[in-house]
């Protein structure tokens, strides 16, 4: 089945690192994504990782993928108050072939609160 | 490059009324998605178009929801009649092409917040 789970809330102090975790069930997922949603706004793609990678770094963001445990994490270094938002983990279920529609399965989102 | 446009941004209707949402994807994007996001949850796919054809509408409540993308560009999503549980944010997203792109990068519009009273 297709299911993505996230913890609901994380609170950190400004300047600390934040780690948001996600688990998924579809072992054939091709791509895994992290999206950010600020109040009243749509979803902003932060980064994604292909399933044959273990790690991807993009400036302050580090994505770690443990395919054996079906676990994905997003680390934000030097967290700022502007990072306060809801973060969604998402997967594209199934292998990449003509029958894969590319739809996204989202987790329920993790609210990140950054305290000054 | 202009992003995904949606209108209206907010809509309040009474139950059993009808409502329509409009989406204009990023220019050149062949694939268009409509998602429903209920408060406190992640978005859930309602329908996906490839150009003007439907790819996936398995989660669309077809007794009350309909969607079209007549010329392969703009799309409208309609609810008739609305129920209280339809209160949600309706997000439109587009992607370049499900086969041509490096990944299925989807770009989201700001959404339409629907309140059904």
mmCIF file of C-alpha atoms in Angstrom:
data_model
loop_
_atom_site.group_PDB
_atom_site.id
_atom_site.type_symbol
_atom_site.label_atom_id
_atom_site.label_comp_id
_atom_site.label_asym_id
_atom_site.label_seq_id
_atom_site.Cartn_x
_atom_site.Cartn_y
_atom_site.Cartn_z
ATOM 1 C CA UNK A 1 0.000 0.000 0.000
ATOM 2 C CA UNK A 2 0.898 3.635 -0.205
ATOM 3 C CA UNK A 3 1.335 5.439 3.098
ATOM 4 C CA UNK A 4 3.617 8.191 4.376
ATOM 5 C CA UNK A 5 3.952 8.979 8.079
ATOM 6 C CA UNK A 6 5.483 12.005 9.797
ATOM 7 C CA UNK A 7 5.677 13.304 13.339
ATOM 8 C CA UNK A 8 3.315 16.242 13.769
ATOM 9 C CA UNK A 9 5.371 18.853 15.580
ATOM 10 C CA UNK A 10 8.958 19.943 16.154
ATOM 11 C CA UNK A 11 10.212 22.924 18.145
ATOM 12 C CA UNK A 12 13.801 24.185 17.989
ATOM 13 C CA UNK A 13 15.749 27.288 18.945
ATOM 14 C CA UNK A 14 17.063 29.651 16.307
ATOM 15 C CA UNK A 15 20.549 28.590 15.209
ATOM 16 C CA UNK A 16 20.047 24.936 16.135
ATOM 17 C CA UNK A 17 19.693 22.127 13.600
ATOM 18 C CA UNK A 18 16.250 20.695 12.872
ATOM 19 C CA UNK A 19 15.657 17.107 11.838
ATOM 20 C CA UNK A 20 12.282 16.142 10.407
ATOM 21 C CA UNK A 21 11.594 12.454 9.920
ATOM 22 C CA UNK A 22 9.354 10.509 7.585
ATOM 23 C CA UNK A 23 8.596 6.842 6.934
ATOM 24 C CA UNK A 24 6.994 5.399 3.829
ATOM 25 C CA UNK A 25 5.665 1.995 2.861
ATOM 26 C CA UNK A 26 6.169 1.646 -0.892
ATOM 27 C CA UNK A 27 9.612 0.089 -1.375
ATOM 28 C CA UNK A 28 9.451 0.749 -5.113
ATOM 29 C CA UNK A 29 9.134 4.519 -4.689
ATOM 30 C CA UNK A 30 11.222 6.272 -7.296
ATOM 31 C CA UNK A 31 11.537 9.779 -5.908
ATOM 32 C CA UNK A 32 11.021 11.194 -2.436
ATOM 33 C CA UNK A 33 10.369 14.881 -1.861
ATOM 34 C CA UNK A 34 10.301 17.536 0.797
ATOM 35 C CA UNK A 35 7.840 20.398 0.424
ATOM 36 C CA UNK A 36 7.414 23.493 2.603
ATOM 37 C CA UNK A 37 4.078 25.211 3.212
ATOM 38 C CA UNK A 38 3.839 28.612 4.851
ATOM 39 C CA UNK A 39 0.501 29.914 6.204
ATOM 40 C CA UNK A 40 -1.948 30.704 3.417
ATOM 41 C CA UNK A 41 0.471 29.648 0.705
ATOM 42 C CA UNK A 42 0.828 26.734 -1.663
ATOM 43 C CA UNK A 43 3.530 24.109 -1.429
ATOM 44 C CA UNK A 44 7.123 24.970 -2.281
ATOM 45 C CA UNK A 45 9.415 22.182 -3.435
ATOM 46 C CA UNK A 46 12.526 22.249 -1.255
ATOM 47 C CA UNK A 47 14.432 19.252 -2.498
ATOM 48 C CA UNK A 48 14.044 15.687 -3.689
ATOM 49 C CA UNK A 49 16.122 12.546 -3.725
ATOM 50 C CA UNK A 50 16.217 9.680 -6.179
ATOM 51 C CA UNK A 51 15.775 6.269 -4.619
ATOM 52 C CA UNK A 52 19.285 5.044 -5.554
ATOM 53 C CA UNK A 53 20.893 7.805 -3.477
ATOM 54 C CA UNK A 54 21.648 7.782 0.257
ATOM 55 C CA UNK A 55 22.204 11.465 0.788
ATOM 56 C CA UNK A 56 21.705 14.795 -0.920
ATOM 57 C CA UNK A 57 22.947 18.155 0.305
ATOM 58 C CA UNK A 58 21.687 21.522 -0.865
ATOM 59 C CA UNK A 59 23.020 24.526 1.077
ATOM 60 C CA UNK A 60 21.467 24.283 4.578
ATOM 61 C CA UNK A 61 19.396 21.244 3.671
ATOM 62 C CA UNK A 62 20.569 17.632 3.972
ATOM 63 C CA UNK A 63 18.342 14.729 2.962
ATOM 64 C CA UNK A 64 19.140 11.240 4.197
ATOM 65 C CA UNK A 65 17.478 8.152 2.757
ATOM 66 C CA UNK A 66 17.567 4.737 4.425
ATOM 67 C CA UNK A 67 15.924 2.538 1.850
ATOM 68 C CA UNK A 68 16.163 -0.612 3.972
ATOM 69 C CA UNK A 69 14.139 0.991 6.777
ATOM 70 C CA UNK A 70 12.064 3.131 4.371
ATOM 71 C CA UNK A 71 13.065 6.201 6.338
ATOM 72 C CA UNK A 72 13.657 9.696 5.010
ATOM 73 C CA UNK A 73 14.894 12.698 6.967
ATOM 74 C CA UNK A 74 15.401 16.394 6.307
ATOM 75 C CA UNK A 75 18.047 18.245 8.292
ATOM 76 C CA UNK A 76 18.000 22.038 8.306
ATOM 77 C CA UNK A 77 21.248 23.525 9.561
ATOM 78 C CA UNK A 78 21.294 26.859 11.410
ATOM 79 C CA UNK A 79 17.498 27.012 11.576
ATOM 80 C CA UNK A 80 16.051 30.509 11.238
ATOM 81 C CA UNK A 81 12.674 31.944 12.253
ATOM 82 C CA UNK A 82 11.845 32.132 8.542
ATOM 83 C CA UNK A 83 12.020 28.338 8.440
ATOM 84 C CA UNK A 84 8.888 28.128 10.588
ATOM 85 C CA UNK A 85 6.338 26.321 8.413
ATOM 86 C CA UNK A 86 4.759 22.938 7.769
ATOM 87 C CA UNK A 87 7.059 20.445 6.057
ATOM 88 C CA UNK A 88 5.614 17.638 3.960
ATOM 89 C CA UNK A 89 7.326 14.450 2.934
ATOM 90 C CA UNK A 90 5.993 12.942 -0.297
ATOM 91 C CA UNK A 91 6.702 9.970 -2.507
ATOM 92 C CA UNK A 92 6.066 9.015 -6.084
ATOM 93 C CA UNK A 93 4.881 5.449 -5.655
ATOM 94 C CA UNK A 94 5.999 2.694 -7.994
ATOM 95 C CA UNK A 95 8.893 2.379 -10.408
ATOM 96 C CA UNK A 96 9.358 4.848 -13.220
ATOM 97 C CA UNK A 97 7.662 3.338 -16.234
ATOM 98 C CA UNK A 98 4.943 4.353 -18.619
ATOM 99 C CA UNK A 99 2.231 3.272 -16.206
ATOM 100 C CA UNK A 100 3.502 5.410 -13.333
ATOM 101 C CA UNK A 101 1.430 8.569 -13.286
ATOM 102 C CA UNK A 102 3.812 10.567 -11.132
ATOM 103 C CA UNK A 103 1.170 11.422 -8.536
ATOM 104 C CA UNK A 104 2.444 12.423 -5.110
ATOM 105 C CA UNK A 105 1.491 10.690 -1.865
ATOM 106 C CA UNK A 106 1.941 13.130 1.022
ATOM 107 C CA UNK A 107 2.445 12.660 4.723
ATOM 108 C CA UNK A 108 0.315 14.684 7.128
ATOM 109 C CA UNK A 109 3.012 17.313 7.601
ATOM 110 C CA UNK A 110 5.352 18.328 10.430
ATOM 111 C CA UNK A 111 4.896 21.786 11.922
ATOM 112 C CA UNK A 112 8.307 23.315 12.636
ATOM 113 C CA UNK A 113 8.331 26.036 15.261
ATOM 114 C CA UNK A 114 11.526 28.075 15.549
ATOM 115 C CA UNK A 115 11.925 30.038 18.763
ATOM 116 C CA UNK A 116 14.129 33.141 18.774
ATOM 117 C CA UNK B 1 8.595 32.569 -15.331
ATOM 118 C CA UNK B 2 5.040 32.922 -14.011
ATOM 119 C CA UNK B 3 3.904 30.311 -11.530
ATOM 120 C CA UNK B 4 0.683 28.334 -11.317
ATOM 121 C CA UNK B 5 -2.275 30.695 -11.036
ATOM 122 C CA UNK B 6 -5.522 29.871 -9.240
ATOM 123 C CA UNK B 7 -8.729 31.740 -8.609
ATOM 124 C CA UNK B 8 -10.575 32.562 -6.534
ATOM 125 C CA UNK B 9 -8.320 32.497 -3.479
ATOM 126 C CA UNK B 10 -11.244 32.180 -1.063
ATOM 127 C CA UNK B 11 -14.840 31.043 -1.424
ATOM 128 C CA UNK B 12 -17.637 30.626 1.104
ATOM 129 C CA UNK B 13 -20.806 28.828 0.040
ATOM 130 C CA UNK B 14 -23.717 27.077 1.664
ATOM 131 C CA UNK B 15 -24.131 23.320 1.465
ATOM 132 C CA UNK B 16 -25.903 22.082 -1.653
ATOM 133 C CA UNK B 17 -24.660 25.077 -3.658
ATOM 134 C CA UNK B 18 -22.221 24.704 -6.528
ATOM 135 C CA UNK B 19 -18.752 26.171 -6.915
ATOM 136 C CA UNK B 20 -16.013 26.236 -9.558
ATOM 137 C CA UNK B 21 -12.272 26.745 -9.288
ATOM 138 C CA UNK B 22 -9.915 27.773 -12.050
ATOM 139 C CA UNK B 23 -6.265 26.913 -12.634
ATOM 140 C CA UNK B 24 -3.715 28.142 -15.161
ATOM 141 C CA UNK B 25 -0.557 26.011 -15.111
ATOM 142 C CA UNK B 26 2.981 27.064 -15.903
ATOM 143 C CA UNK B 27 3.375 27.634 -19.638
ATOM 144 C CA UNK B 28 4.405 24.471 -21.446
ATOM 145 C CA UNK B 29 3.554 22.108 -18.607
ATOM 146 C CA UNK B 30 1.699 19.124 -20.013
ATOM 147 C CA UNK B 31 0.572 17.567 -16.730
ATOM 148 C CA UNK B 32 -1.911 19.201 -14.380
ATOM 149 C CA UNK B 33 -3.035 17.948 -10.972
ATOM 150 C CA UNK B 34 -5.846 18.910 -8.596
ATOM 151 C CA UNK B 35 -5.288 18.089 -4.929
ATOM 152 C CA UNK B 36 -7.612 18.462 -1.939
ATOM 153 C CA UNK B 37 -6.006 19.475 1.362
ATOM 154 C CA UNK B 38 -8.211 19.162 4.421
ATOM 155 C CA UNK B 39 -7.083 21.128 7.469
ATOM 156 C CA UNK B 40 -4.336 19.283 9.340
ATOM 157 C CA UNK B 41 -3.687 16.786 6.542
ATOM 158 C CA UNK B 42 -1.432 16.466 3.548
ATOM 159 C CA UNK B 43 -2.788 17.058 0.047
ATOM 160 C CA UNK B 44 -4.598 14.163 -1.649
ATOM 161 C CA UNK B 45 -4.809 13.801 -5.410
ATOM 162 C CA UNK B 46 -8.269 14.246 -6.907
ATOM 163 C CA UNK B 47 -7.500 14.154 -10.625
ATOM 164 C CA UNK B 48 -4.544 14.267 -12.989
ATOM 165 C CA UNK B 49 -4.530 15.401 -16.626
ATOM 166 C CA UNK B 50 -1.925 14.750 -19.290
ATOM 167 C CA UNK B 51 -2.604 17.480 -21.863
ATOM 168 C CA UNK B 52 -6.417 17.340 -22.094
ATOM 169 C CA UNK B 53 -6.790 13.655 -21.203
ATOM 170 C CA UNK B 54 -7.505 12.223 -17.753
ATOM 171 C CA UNK B 55 -4.684 10.032 -16.406
ATOM 172 C CA UNK B 56 -5.994 9.323 -12.904
ATOM 173 C CA UNK B 57 -9.360 10.231 -11.391
ATOM 174 C CA UNK B 58 -9.670 7.254 -9.056
ATOM 175 C CA UNK B 59 -10.016 9.465 -5.942
ATOM 176 C CA UNK B 60 -12.461 11.965 -7.458
ATOM 177 C CA UNK B 61 -15.995 11.740 -5.966
ATOM 178 C CA UNK B 62 -17.616 11.659 -9.356
ATOM 179 C CA UNK B 63 -21.164 12.010 -8.064
ATOM 180 C CA UNK B 64 -20.418 15.617 -7.134
ATOM 181 C CA UNK B 65 -16.991 16.594 -8.478
ATOM 182 C CA UNK B 66 -16.087 17.177 -12.102
ATOM 183 C CA UNK B 67 -13.043 18.612 -13.829
ATOM 184 C CA UNK B 68 -12.055 19.486 -17.338
ATOM 185 C CA UNK B 69 -9.046 20.715 -19.270
ATOM 186 C CA UNK B 70 -10.519 21.324 -22.678
ATOM 187 C CA UNK B 71 -7.578 22.809 -24.601
ATOM 188 C CA UNK B 72 -4.801 21.188 -22.618
ATOM 189 C CA UNK B 73 -3.969 24.420 -20.762
ATOM 190 C CA UNK B 74 -6.409 25.893 -18.207
ATOM 191 C CA UNK B 75 -8.498 23.644 -16.018
ATOM 192 C CA UNK B 76 -11.656 24.011 -13.951
ATOM 193 C CA UNK B 77 -12.770 21.908 -11.003
ATOM 194 C CA UNK B 78 -16.444 21.969 -10.065
ATOM 195 C CA UNK B 79 -18.371 20.755 -7.029
ATOM 196 C CA UNK B 80 -22.121 20.337 -7.306
ATOM 197 C CA UNK B 81 -23.731 20.053 -4.811
ATOM 198 C CA UNK B 82 -21.234 20.909 -2.075
ATOM 199 C CA UNK B 83 -21.200 19.153 1.294
ATOM 200 C CA UNK B 84 -19.789 20.331 4.605
ATOM 201 C CA UNK B 85 -16.911 17.850 4.308
ATOM 202 C CA UNK B 86 -15.773 19.515 1.085
ATOM 203 C CA UNK B 87 -14.370 22.400 3.148
ATOM 204 C CA UNK B 88 -10.678 22.328 2.277
ATOM 205 C CA UNK B 89 -7.956 24.010 0.269
ATOM 206 C CA UNK B 90 -7.949 22.975 -3.377
ATOM 207 C CA UNK B 91 -4.468 23.031 -4.835
ATOM 208 C CA UNK B 92 -3.549 22.942 -8.477
ATOM 209 C CA UNK B 93 -0.097 21.787 -9.570
ATOM 210 C CA UNK B 94 1.638 21.307 -12.886
ATOM 211 C CA UNK B 95 4.699 19.473 -14.122
ATOM 212 C CA UNK B 96 6.617 19.549 -17.367
ATOM 213 C CA UNK B 97 5.936 15.990 -18.499
ATOM 214 C CA UNK B 98 5.773 12.753 -16.575
ATOM 215 C CA UNK B 99 8.201 11.026 -18.900
ATOM 216 C CA UNK B 100 10.418 13.827 -20.183
ATOM 217 C CA UNK B 101 11.364 15.418 -16.876
ATOM 218 C CA UNK B 102 14.258 14.350 -14.657
ATOM 219 C CA UNK B 103 11.776 13.829 -11.889
ATOM 220 C CA UNK B 104 8.126 14.454 -11.402
ATOM 221 C CA UNK B 105 8.726 17.953 -10.077
ATOM 222 C CA UNK B 106 5.363 19.503 -9.400
ATOM 223 C CA UNK B 107 4.863 23.222 -8.947
ATOM 224 C CA UNK B 108 1.898 24.288 -6.842
ATOM 225 C CA UNK B 109 -0.399 27.266 -7.016
ATOM 226 C CA UNK B 110 -1.489 29.207 -3.887
ATOM 227 C CA UNK B 111 -4.719 27.235 -3.605
ATOM 228 C CA UNK B 112 -8.392 28.094 -3.183
ATOM 229 C CA UNK B 113 -9.717 27.908 0.357
ATOM 230 C CA UNK B 114 -13.320 26.663 0.291
ATOM 231 C CA UNK B 115 -15.603 26.951 3.295
ATOM 232 C CA UNK B 116 -18.971 25.191 3.111
ATOM 233 C CA UNK B 117 -21.487 26.314 5.760
#
